[in-house]
XYZ file of C-alpha atoms in Angstrom:
286
model
C 85.878 122.044 76.538
C 84.524 121.245 73.091
C 88.011 120.190 71.970
C 88.391 117.958 75.040
C 85.059 116.268 74.302
C 86.028 115.608 70.700
C 89.364 114.164 71.733
C 87.718 111.916 74.297
C 85.192 110.614 71.773
C 87.905 110.014 69.120
C 90.030 108.121 71.649
C 86.986 106.086 72.669
C 86.419 105.129 69.035
C 90.082 104.245 68.439
C 90.677 102.171 71.547
C 88.576 99.114 70.526
C 90.362 99.056 67.149
C 93.764 99.164 68.849
C 92.550 96.460 71.214
C 91.505 94.272 68.273
C 94.973 94.633 66.737
C 96.695 93.718 70.019
C 94.290 90.814 70.550
C 95.049 89.500 67.023
C 98.792 89.637 67.770
C 98.241 87.657 70.966
C 96.260 85.003 69.105
C 98.905 84.743 66.389
C 101.933 84.650 68.695
C 100.654 83.008 71.867
C 97.659 81.001 70.561
C 95.592 82.142 73.542
C 92.062 83.303 72.653
C 91.172 83.848 76.301
C 94.107 86.197 76.907
C 93.322 88.017 73.642
C 89.708 88.507 74.721
C 90.769 89.775 78.173
C 93.083 92.373 76.625
C 90.368 93.504 74.155
C 87.871 93.841 77.007
C 90.309 96.138 78.891
C 90.584 98.384 75.840
C 86.806 98.408 75.395
C 86.159 99.254 79.036
C 88.589 102.108 78.708
C 86.719 103.297 75.632
C 83.397 103.231 77.479
C 84.948 105.176 80.349
C 86.076 107.858 77.919
C 82.562 108.108 76.477
C 81.110 108.655 79.936
C 83.821 111.228 80.705
C 82.833 113.098 77.532
C 79.195 112.864 78.575
C 79.848 114.329 82.016
C 81.764 117.249 80.547
C 79.059 117.904 77.908
C 76.297 117.710 80.521
C 78.093 119.955 83.030
C 79.053 122.712 80.607
C 76.483 122.504 77.804
C 73.553 120.582 79.341
C 73.924 118.149 76.455
C 72.790 114.584 77.209
C 73.001 112.834 73.828
C 76.477 111.504 74.491
C 75.187 109.776 77.658
C 72.521 108.022 75.629
C 75.115 106.928 73.071
C 77.390 105.657 75.855
C 74.509 103.644 77.331
C 73.734 102.036 73.964
C 77.419 101.195 73.464
C 77.618 99.714 76.963
C 74.659 97.418 76.319
C 76.094 96.358 72.960
C 79.459 95.775 74.608
C 77.999 93.488 77.254
C 76.072 91.550 74.641
C 79.101 91.057 72.374
C 81.367 90.262 75.341
C 79.182 87.375 76.395
C 79.241 85.909 72.913
C 83.008 86.328 72.594
C 83.615 84.888 76.062
C 81.670 81.760 75.140
C 83.768 81.324 71.985
C 87.042 82.006 73.768
C 86.173 79.322 76.335
C 86.194 76.809 73.453
C 89.434 78.289 72.036
C 87.784 79.981 69.068
C 89.922 82.626 67.379
C 87.986 85.884 66.776
C 90.555 88.579 66.158
C 93.012 87.009 63.759
C 92.748 84.802 60.699
C 94.666 82.106 62.502
C 93.086 78.709 62.065
C 93.675 76.340 64.933
C 95.416 73.208 63.630
C 93.569 69.894 63.723
C 96.478 68.281 65.541
C 98.595 68.841 68.627
C 102.167 67.949 69.453
C 102.925 67.711 73.158
C 105.977 66.861 75.232
C 105.552 64.580 78.223
C 105.844 66.549 81.472
C 107.648 63.725 83.312
C 109.588 62.151 80.411
C 111.031 64.933 78.208
C 112.158 62.465 75.542
C 108.575 61.347 74.878
C 106.193 63.278 72.611
C 102.582 62.832 71.559
C 101.145 63.561 68.114
C 97.363 63.659 68.400
C 94.823 64.488 65.662
C 94.680 64.769 61.913
C 97.873 64.800 59.861
C 96.943 68.090 58.259
C 98.963 70.875 56.624
C 101.913 71.876 58.770
C 101.839 68.706 60.876
C 105.354 67.606 59.891
C 106.865 71.067 60.515
C 105.154 71.377 63.864
C 106.344 67.932 64.945
C 109.935 68.490 63.871
C 110.139 71.944 65.487
C 108.621 70.689 68.709
C 111.130 67.867 69.123
C 114.235 69.646 67.892
C 113.510 72.906 69.749
C 112.832 71.282 73.107
C 115.865 72.166 75.176
C 115.519 69.389 77.758
C 115.580 66.523 75.224
C 118.529 64.165 75.657
C 119.427 62.958 72.165
C 121.749 60.329 73.632
C 118.632 58.514 74.906
C 115.714 57.103 72.890
C 113.136 59.543 71.594
C 109.605 58.202 71.679
C 106.730 59.480 69.539
C 103.268 58.347 70.579
C 100.756 58.424 67.733
C 97.016 58.844 68.038
C 95.621 59.748 64.620
C 93.122 58.751 61.953
C 95.521 59.854 59.223
C 95.357 62.753 56.803
C 97.796 64.111 54.254
C 100.111 61.454 52.739
C 102.617 64.202 51.885
C 102.856 65.354 55.506
C 102.999 61.749 56.704
C 105.910 61.042 54.343
C 107.904 63.963 55.762
C 107.142 62.834 59.311
C 108.228 59.312 58.371
C 111.557 60.584 57.001
C 112.147 62.461 60.232
C 111.309 59.378 62.310
C 113.760 57.290 60.315
C 116.556 59.885 60.346
C 116.479 60.336 64.155
C 115.750 56.668 64.886
C 112.606 57.627 66.799
C 110.644 54.904 68.532
C 106.886 54.747 67.840
C 104.175 53.791 70.300
C 100.422 53.481 69.594
C 97.977 53.233 72.481
C 94.794 54.283 70.729
C 94.648 54.374 66.937
C 96.875 54.826 63.923
C 94.913 54.712 60.682
C 95.495 55.576 57.013
C 98.474 57.984 56.516
C 99.429 57.535 60.171
C 100.577 54.003 59.406
C 103.309 55.396 57.164
C 104.791 57.148 60.181
C 104.388 54.029 62.316
C 106.210 51.785 59.810
C 109.069 54.285 59.432
C 110.412 53.344 62.826
C 112.514 50.296 63.630
C 110.988 50.195 67.125
C 107.204 49.794 67.082
C 105.105 49.304 70.194
C 101.353 48.783 69.703
C 98.907 48.213 72.517
C 96.891 44.971 72.041
C 93.657 47.014 71.977
C 94.899 49.698 69.596
C 93.375 50.199 66.137
C 95.796 49.974 63.218
C 94.079 50.588 59.849
C 95.430 50.394 56.317
C 94.011 51.304 52.900
C 95.228 52.542 49.533
C 96.082 56.236 49.294
C 93.293 58.395 47.848
C 92.311 61.990 47.158
C 89.047 63.872 47.670
C 87.923 66.440 45.102
C 85.777 69.540 45.820
C 82.640 67.368 45.758
C 84.159 64.782 48.132
C 84.489 62.206 45.391
C 87.221 59.641 46.066
C 89.899 58.910 43.489
C 92.737 56.424 43.632
C 94.125 57.090 40.156
C 97.019 59.573 40.244
C 100.752 59.154 39.610
C 101.809 60.654 42.938
C 99.287 58.495 44.794
C 100.909 55.494 43.216
C 104.236 56.742 44.576
C 102.886 56.700 48.129
C 101.489 53.226 47.697
C 104.795 51.990 46.313
C 106.687 53.486 49.232
C 104.327 51.756 51.665
C 104.772 48.433 49.882
C 108.548 48.816 49.864
C 108.629 49.452 53.600
C 106.348 46.464 54.306
C 108.649 44.234 52.311
C 111.662 45.570 54.281
C 109.905 44.632 57.490
C 109.248 41.144 56.070
C 105.484 41.209 55.745
C 104.010 38.495 53.518
C 102.380 39.232 50.163
C 98.843 38.507 51.368
C 99.135 41.161 54.070
C 100.433 43.650 51.495
C 97.479 42.896 49.206
C 95.106 43.704 52.091
C 96.958 46.966 52.750
C 96.199 48.019 49.159
C 92.437 47.797 49.651
C 90.560 50.701 48.073
C 88.140 51.428 50.886
C 88.155 55.076 52.050
C 85.449 54.528 54.654
C 86.895 51.432 56.200
C 90.014 49.564 55.345
C 92.096 46.660 56.625
C 92.352 46.389 60.395
C 94.601 43.452 61.274
C 94.420 41.882 64.726
C 97.182 42.360 67.260
C 98.176 38.731 66.791
C 98.539 39.317 63.071
C 100.547 42.463 63.619
C 102.946 40.547 65.819
C 103.182 37.643 63.386
C 104.080 39.976 60.522
C 106.708 41.801 62.552
C 104.896 45.141 62.585
C 104.899 44.916 66.360
C 108.488 44.333 67.422
C 108.594 46.109 70.796
C 106.591 44.797 73.740
C 107.261 47.320 76.464
C 106.814 51.077 76.518
C 110.099 52.932 76.818
C 109.292 55.379 79.548
C 105.720 54.956 80.801
C 104.604 52.020 82.887
C 102.377 49.346 81.422
C 98.666 49.279 82.048
C 98.160 53.092 82.335
C 95.957 54.596 79.667
C 96.863 58.152 78.627
C 94.580 61.176 78.983
C 93.651 61.327 75.296
C 91.885 57.953 75.566
């Protein structure tokens, strides 16, 4: 009986650790904190059941009650921790793995499989996630136009440049219903088909970097490269020199926000109907 009690206690101690490992795998592979928490809870409930089984055996054969007290303390701690974890999982917080939820999402339209939405910051991995999402979607018809809807305040100029190259290579049409600011504009201008809603925000400014103390700098050789690429593309579109000068404004907290009329006059807007969705309907992210 003593051996059985020891085995039960050891299994009870190991189960939460195994559950944590399985939960971490679920978060990494399926990006589902709620499912990960549910699986971990099952393992923990099993561990508590083993503790109580060990307690019953010890009490029946040895009149030893300490294990029951320990099981009660563990149960109370489990309920307390479970409530805290459940609250975090509800808001998609990752507890068990070191996975960091990206600051952007790439979604395929449920009704129009050739239309995709990029929403959020153009952060590390944004270009790879966008490219994989579009190219790995089995129901995309590459003989028909592919539309990328942008809703972003910008981010990494490096990631935006890769996204822009992808847009150009696959002749992807761009649509903006909400906002496209900073590095996002590089992706917008990469397309030859640009739809912008009259109430959308399009914002330009010179490329900059933030150091560890959040100080802004515009002086760097590779930043100059991004600015030159932007200027080159604007000239290809046929934008006048005064517009280009405004685009170069060094204002990290604001920038140059041309009116819809100006965007049309400069040729940045050259598409006046959405490809797949009907006019007048605002998407869920707005």
